[in-house]
Amino acid sequence: MNLAETVNAVFQQKFGYPPLHIARAPGRVNLLGEHVDYNDGFVLPAAIDRATYLAFAPAHTEQTTVWAADFAQGAVFTPQTLAAKTQPDGSPLPDWARYPAGVMWALRQAGLETPALHAVFASNVPRGSGLSSSASVEMAFGVAWQQLGGWQVTPMELAKLGQRAENQYVGVNCGIMDQFASACGVEDRLLWLDCRSLEWETLALPPTVAIVVADTTVRRKLTSGEYNNRRAACEQAVQLLQAELPGIHSLRDVSLTDFNRLAAKLPQETHKRARHVVEEIERTQQAVALLRAGDVNGFGALMNACHLSLRDLYEVSCPELDVMVEIAQSLPGCYGARLTGAGFGGCTVNLVAQEQAPAFAQALMAGYRARTGLQPEIYICKASAGAGLL
Ligand code: NG1
């Protein structure tokens, strides 16, 4: 049974009638532009063929009842219980339920109708692995409320509402990249987004290359704290640099030349964090030009440089990610490899020659298992369409 069939069957079991619709919203992998979305930079993600599936129908009551098939657990909320993050019986919402409840909260803040739902969801985006499982849940519920609420916004608007849910309701101060990629994905295309203007377009990936995702199976801990710290360091750097560069609003506004001239004035840790961001924004711009010129080797080299920078300057890697990247970079057909997403565990992304991808995946699996004793999950992934109804 595939996941769409699973949520359909579980819905019938739970509610005693078939769902009205099934929504699907993908996870994403980011090829370049890491930890720059909240610095107004550029990102290059793709929506992937792993997604959250949501079976739903209007509940015709006040109460939204959501069943998380992956946790075999349910939760109930109403517009009145949203602010307290509790269920009608006063018990706290389970962690996973803060995503759908947060989406309802954000939509209502924007004045959009959110009729009560009966809903069942399941996902094959691994959680806490840098592939944006949370954004995929948010976008699936966004699609559901849009369908039943009698309103329509652009996919980018829906992404912004999902980001608001995550920032202000769940409490992770993330940028727009994940919700954007889940909402706006296009089959077989990479996405390019300017996180300041929100201008975006799609780019072709050369047909001779494959994107391979490798999951270390190490799950990140304490990320929201570490993540919010990194963001705070970037904001501090901007504040300090404003003394010399009064016109800047974010690290996006600082050229590498200015940064090199002024960086010594920053505290050491802030300097490292900000250097990653300024150089990564530069790398992402170069990468687009290389991609347009068909220079896959050049693009891969930038991915490798990005990993070093995330490891040594931004300090969001971990030993297992480093081992996965090191092995990948030594294998035939690999153009570039790096950690993807927030880091601290989770997945790497690899750009690999298409015809060598199956052998690459096997060798990477064996090498990683031998070095760490862990059984990784590795798959060749396909860029997929964004969130919508099936
Ligand atoms: P993931 O890997 O999905 O946790 C996080 C942020 C993104 C972005 C990347 C780093 C969340 C939900 N998303 O992605 O906005 O900043 O880290 O580039 O935390």
JSON list of C-alpha atoms in Angstrom, two decimals, residues 151-276:
[
{"chain": "A", "resi": 151, "resn": "TRP", "atom": "CA", "xyz": [-10.19, 31.14, -0.48]},
{"chain": "A", "resi": 152, "resn": "GLN", "atom": "CA", "xyz": [-7.14, 30.96, -2.70]},
{"chain": "A", "resi": 153, "resn": "VAL", "atom": "CA", "xyz": [-3.64, 32.36, -2.31]},
{"chain": "A", "resi": 154, "resn": "THR", "atom": "CA", "xyz": [-0.49, 31.82, -4.37]},
{"chain": "A", "resi": 155, "resn": "PRO", "atom": "CA", "xyz": [1.80, 28.94, -3.38]},
{"chain": "A", "resi": 156, "resn": "MET", "atom": "CA", "xyz": [4.33, 31.57, -2.20]},
{"chain": "A", "resi": 157, "resn": "GLU", "atom": "CA", "xyz": [1.68, 33.17, 0.06]},
{"chain": "A", "resi": 158, "resn": "LEU", "atom": "CA", "xyz": [0.87, 29.75, 1.49]},
{"chain": "A", "resi": 159, "resn": "ALA", "atom": "CA", "xyz": [4.58, 29.22, 2.12]},
{"chain": "A", "resi": 160, "resn": "LYS", "atom": "CA", "xyz": [4.78, 32.53, 4.01]},
{"chain": "A", "resi": 161, "resn": "LEU", "atom": "CA", "xyz": [1.83, 31.53, 6.18]},
{"chain": "A", "resi": 162, "resn": "GLY", "atom": "CA", "xyz": [3.54, 28.20, 6.93]},
{"chain": "A", "resi": 163, "resn": "GLN", "atom": "CA", "xyz": [6.71, 30.04, 7.89]},
{"chain": "A", "resi": 164, "resn": "ARG", "atom": "CA", "xyz": [4.68, 32.27, 10.19]},
{"chain": "A", "resi": 165, "resn": "ALA", "atom": "CA", "xyz": [3.24, 29.15, 11.86]},
{"chain": "A", "resi": 166, "resn": "GLU", "atom": "CA", "xyz": [6.73, 27.74, 12.38]},
{"chain": "A", "resi": 167, "resn": "ASN", "atom": "CA", "xyz": [8.23, 31.06, 13.60]},
{"chain": "A", "resi": 168, "resn": "GLN", "atom": "CA", "xyz": [5.48, 32.32, 15.83]},
{"chain": "A", "resi": 169, "resn": "TYR", "atom": "CA", "xyz": [3.57, 29.20, 16.89]},
{"chain": "A", "resi": 170, "resn": "VAL", "atom": "CA", "xyz": [6.09, 26.35, 16.90]},
{"chain": "A", "resi": 171, "resn": "GLY", "atom": "CA", "xyz": [8.93, 28.71, 17.90]},
{"chain": "A", "resi": 172, "resn": "VAL", "atom": "CA", "xyz": [11.63, 27.92, 15.31]},
{"chain": "A", "resi": 173, "resn": "ASN", "atom": "CA", "xyz": [12.93, 31.13, 13.80]},
{"chain": "A", "resi": 174, "resn": "CYS", "atom": "CA", "xyz": [13.42, 29.56, 10.35]},
{"chain": "A", "resi": 175, "resn": "GLY", "atom": "CA", "xyz": [13.62, 31.26, 6.98]},
{"chain": "A", "resi": 176, "resn": "ILE", "atom": "CA", "xyz": [11.28, 30.77, 4.03]},
{"chain": "A", "resi": 177, "resn": "MET", "atom": "CA", "xyz": [13.22, 28.13, 2.06]},
{"chain": "A", "resi": 178, "resn": "ASP", "atom": "CA", "xyz": [11.49, 24.95, 3.26]},
{"chain": "A", "resi": 179, "resn": "GLN", "atom": "CA", "xyz": [7.90, 26.06, 2.94]},
{"chain": "A", "resi": 180, "resn": "PHE", "atom": "CA", "xyz": [8.74, 27.72, -0.38]},
{"chain": "A", "resi": 181, "resn": "ALA", "atom": "CA", "xyz": [10.24, 24.53, -1.83]},
{"chain": "A", "resi": 182, "resn": "SER", "atom": "CA", "xyz": [7.37, 22.38, -0.56]},
{"chain": "A", "resi": 183, "resn": "ALA", "atom": "CA", "xyz": [4.75, 24.78, -1.95]},
{"chain": "A", "resi": 184, "resn": "CYS", "atom": "CA", "xyz": [6.41, 25.79, -5.23]},
{"chain": "A", "resi": 185, "resn": "GLY", "atom": "CA", "xyz": [8.30, 22.65, -6.31]},
{"chain": "A", "resi": 186, "resn": "VAL", "atom": "CA", "xyz": [8.35, 21.78, -10.02]},
{"chain": "A", "resi": 187, "resn": "GLU", "atom": "CA", "xyz": [8.94, 18.30, -11.41]},
{"chain": "A", "resi": 188, "resn": "ASP", "atom": "CA", "xyz": [12.49, 17.69, -12.65]},
{"chain": "A", "resi": 189, "resn": "ARG", "atom": "CA", "xyz": [13.60, 21.26, -11.84]},
{"chain": "A", "resi": 190, "resn": "LEU", "atom": "CA", "xyz": [15.79, 22.93, -9.29]},
{"chain": "A", "resi": 191, "resn": "LEU", "atom": "CA", "xyz": [14.38, 26.05, -7.66]},
{"chain": "A", "resi": 192, "resn": "TRP", "atom": "CA", "xyz": [16.24, 29.32, -7.27]},
{"chain": "A", "resi": 193, "resn": "LEU", "atom": "CA", "xyz": [14.89, 31.78, -4.72]},
{"chain": "A", "resi": 194, "resn": "ASP", "atom": "CA", "xyz": [15.96, 35.26, -3.69]},
{"chain": "A", "resi": 195, "resn": "CYS", "atom": "CA", "xyz": [14.91, 35.16, -0.03]},
{"chain": "A", "resi": 196, "resn": "ARG", "atom": "CA", "xyz": [14.73, 38.95, 0.13]},
{"chain": "A", "resi": 197, "resn": "SER", "atom": "CA", "xyz": [12.55, 39.84, -2.87]},
{"chain": "A", "resi": 198, "resn": "LEU", "atom": "CA", "xyz": [10.95, 36.35, -2.98]},
{"chain": "A", "resi": 199, "resn": "GLU", "atom": "CA", "xyz": [11.54, 36.41, -6.72]},
{"chain": "A", "resi": 200, "resn": "TRP", "atom": "CA", "xyz": [12.08, 32.84, -7.91]},
{"chain": "A", "resi": 201, "resn": "GLU", "atom": "CA", "xyz": [12.57, 30.72, -10.97]},
{"chain": "A", "resi": 202, "resn": "THR", "atom": "CA", "xyz": [13.32, 27.15, -11.92]},
{"chain": "A", "resi": 203, "resn": "LEU", "atom": "CA", "xyz": [16.55, 25.81, -13.35]},
{"chain": "A", "resi": 204, "resn": "ALA", "atom": "CA", "xyz": [17.29, 22.65, -15.27]},
{"chain": "A", "resi": 205, "resn": "LEU", "atom": "CA", "xyz": [19.62, 20.09, -13.78]},
{"chain": "A", "resi": 206, "resn": "PRO", "atom": "CA", "xyz": [21.88, 18.63, -16.49]},
{"chain": "A", "resi": 207, "resn": "PRO", "atom": "CA", "xyz": [20.34, 15.30, -17.57]},
{"chain": "A", "resi": 208, "resn": "THR", "atom": "CA", "xyz": [23.64, 13.54, -16.95]},
{"chain": "A", "resi": 209, "resn": "VAL", "atom": "CA", "xyz": [23.54, 14.04, -13.16]},
{"chain": "A", "resi": 210, "resn": "ALA", "atom": "CA", "xyz": [21.53, 12.56, -10.30]},
{"chain": "A", "resi": 211, "resn": "ILE", "atom": "CA", "xyz": [20.81, 13.94, -6.85]},
{"chain": "A", "resi": 212, "resn": "VAL", "atom": "CA", "xyz": [21.55, 11.32, -4.23]},
{"chain": "A", "resi": 213, "resn": "VAL", "atom": "CA", "xyz": [20.38, 11.81, -0.66]},
{"chain": "A", "resi": 214, "resn": "ALA", "atom": "CA", "xyz": [22.19, 9.93, 2.11]},
{"chain": "A", "resi": 215, "resn": "ASP", "atom": "CA", "xyz": [20.66, 9.77, 5.56]},
{"chain": "A", "resi": 216, "resn": "THR", "atom": "CA", "xyz": [23.23, 9.27, 8.34]},
{"chain": "A", "resi": 217, "resn": "THR", "atom": "CA", "xyz": [20.31, 8.12, 10.54]},
{"chain": "A", "resi": 218, "resn": "VAL", "atom": "CA", "xyz": [21.72, 10.35, 13.27]},
{"chain": "A", "resi": 219, "resn": "ARG", "atom": "CA", "xyz": [18.88, 12.56, 14.43]},
{"chain": "A", "resi": 220, "resn": "ARG", "atom": "CA", "xyz": [19.58, 16.05, 15.58]},
{"chain": "A", "resi": 221, "resn": "LYS", "atom": "CA", "xyz": [19.02, 17.10, 19.15]},
{"chain": "A", "resi": 222, "resn": "LEU", "atom": "CA", "xyz": [18.57, 20.58, 20.62]},
{"chain": "A", "resi": 223, "resn": "THR", "atom": "CA", "xyz": [18.37, 21.96, 17.12]},
{"chain": "A", "resi": 224, "resn": "SER", "atom": "CA", "xyz": [15.88, 24.73, 17.66]},
{"chain": "A", "resi": 225, "resn": "GLY", "atom": "CA", "xyz": [18.17, 26.19, 20.34]},
{"chain": "A", "resi": 226, "resn": "GLU", "atom": "CA", "xyz": [21.31, 25.85, 18.20]},
{"chain": "A", "resi": 227, "resn": "TYR", "atom": "CA", "xyz": [19.45, 27.08, 15.15]},
{"chain": "A", "resi": 228, "resn": "ASN", "atom": "CA", "xyz": [18.08, 30.16, 16.88]},
{"chain": "A", "resi": 229, "resn": "ASN", "atom": "CA", "xyz": [21.61, 30.83, 18.27]},
{"chain": "A", "resi": 230, "resn": "ARG", "atom": "CA", "xyz": [23.10, 30.82, 14.78]},
{"chain": "A", "resi": 231, "resn": "ARG", "atom": "CA", "xyz": [20.45, 33.25, 13.65]},
{"chain": "A", "resi": 232, "resn": "ALA", "atom": "CA", "xyz": [21.15, 35.50, 16.64]},
{"chain": "A", "resi": 233, "resn": "ALA", "atom": "CA", "xyz": [24.89, 35.50, 15.79]},
{"chain": "A", "resi": 234, "resn": "CYS", "atom": "CA", "xyz": [24.08, 36.70, 12.26]},
{"chain": "A", "resi": 235, "resn": "GLU", "atom": "CA", "xyz": [21.90, 39.47, 13.64]},
{"chain": "A", "resi": 236, "resn": "GLN", "atom": "CA", "xyz": [24.67, 40.50, 16.03]},
{"chain": "A", "resi": 237, "resn": "ALA", "atom": "CA", "xyz": [27.16, 40.64, 13.16]},
{"chain": "A", "resi": 238, "resn": "VAL", "atom": "CA", "xyz": [24.85, 42.95, 11.22]},
{"chain": "A", "resi": 239, "resn": "GLN", "atom": "CA", "xyz": [24.45, 45.20, 14.24]},
{"chain": "A", "resi": 240, "resn": "LEU", "atom": "CA", "xyz": [28.22, 45.46, 14.77]},
{"chain": "A", "resi": 241, "resn": "LEU", "atom": "CA", "xyz": [28.97, 45.97, 11.08]},
{"chain": "A", "resi": 242, "resn": "GLN", "atom": "CA", "xyz": [26.37, 48.73, 10.87]},
{"chain": "A", "resi": 243, "resn": "ALA", "atom": "CA", "xyz": [28.80, 51.00, 12.71]},
{"chain": "A", "resi": 244, "resn": "GLU", "atom": "CA", "xyz": [30.95, 51.03, 9.55]},
{"chain": "A", "resi": 245, "resn": "LEU", "atom": "CA", "xyz": [28.27, 50.15, 6.99]},
{"chain": "A", "resi": 246, "resn": "PRO", "atom": "CA", "xyz": [25.17, 52.08, 8.10]},
{"chain": "A", "resi": 247, "resn": "GLY", "atom": "CA", "xyz": [23.13, 51.11, 5.02]},
{"chain": "A", "resi": 248, "resn": "ILE", "atom": "CA", "xyz": [23.10, 47.34, 5.65]},
{"chain": "A", "resi": 249, "resn": "HIS", "atom": "CA", "xyz": [20.00, 45.47, 6.82]},
{"chain": "A", "resi": 250, "resn": "SER", "atom": "CA", "xyz": [21.27, 41.89, 6.69]},
{"chain": "A", "resi": 251, "resn": "LEU", "atom": "CA", "xyz": [24.43, 39.95, 5.80]},
{"chain": "A", "resi": 252, "resn": "ARG", "atom": "CA", "xyz": [23.15, 39.88, 2.22]},
{"chain": "A", "resi": 253, "resn": "ASP", "atom": "CA", "xyz": [24.11, 43.54, 1.99]},
{"chain": "A", "resi": 254, "resn": "VAL", "atom": "CA", "xyz": [27.76, 42.96, 2.96]},
{"chain": "A", "resi": 255, "resn": "SER", "atom": "CA", "xyz": [30.16, 42.34, 0.07]},
{"chain": "A", "resi": 256, "resn": "LEU", "atom": "CA", "xyz": [33.02, 39.94, 0.61]},
{"chain": "A", "resi": 257, "resn": "THR", "atom": "CA", "xyz": [35.47, 42.82, 0.14]},
{"chain": "A", "resi": 258, "resn": "ASP", "atom": "CA", "xyz": [33.81, 44.90, 2.87]},
{"chain": "A", "resi": 259, "resn": "PHE", "atom": "CA", "xyz": [33.56, 41.85, 5.09]},
{"chain": "A", "resi": 260, "resn": "ASN", "atom": "CA", "xyz": [37.27, 41.06, 4.75]},
{"chain": "A", "resi": 261, "resn": "ARG", "atom": "CA", "xyz": [38.11, 44.65, 5.58]},
{"chain": "A", "resi": 262, "resn": "LEU", "atom": "CA", "xyz": [35.93, 44.79, 8.70]},
{"chain": "A", "resi": 263, "resn": "ALA", "atom": "CA", "xyz": [35.75, 41.24, 10.01]},
{"chain": "A", "resi": 264, "resn": "ALA", "atom": "CA", "xyz": [38.54, 41.70, 12.53]},
{"chain": "A", "resi": 265, "resn": "LYS", "atom": "CA", "xyz": [36.22, 43.99, 14.49]},
{"chain": "A", "resi": 266, "resn": "LEU", "atom": "CA", "xyz": [33.82, 41.11, 15.18]},
{"chain": "A", "resi": 267, "resn": "PRO", "atom": "CA", "xyz": [34.13, 38.71, 18.13]},
{"chain": "A", "resi": 268, "resn": "GLN", "atom": "CA", "xyz": [35.76, 35.49, 16.91]},
{"chain": "A", "resi": 269, "resn": "GLU", "atom": "CA", "xyz": [32.67, 33.27, 16.93]},
{"chain": "A", "resi": 270, "resn": "THR", "atom": "CA", "xyz": [30.46, 35.90, 15.32]},
{"chain": "A", "resi": 271, "resn": "HIS", "atom": "CA", "xyz": [33.16, 36.40, 12.69]},
{"chain": "A", "resi": 272, "resn": "LYS", "atom": "CA", "xyz": [33.10, 32.71, 11.76]},
{"chain": "A", "resi": 273, "resn": "ARG", "atom": "CA", "xyz": [29.30, 32.53, 11.56]},
{"chain": "A", "resi": 274, "resn": "ALA", "atom": "CA", "xyz": [29.06, 35.69, 9.44]},
{"chain": "A", "resi": 275, "resn": "ARG", "atom": "CA", "xyz": [31.92, 34.63, 7.15]},
{"chain": "A", "resi": 276, "resn": "HIS", "atom": "CA", "xyz": [30.06, 31.44, 6.30]}
]
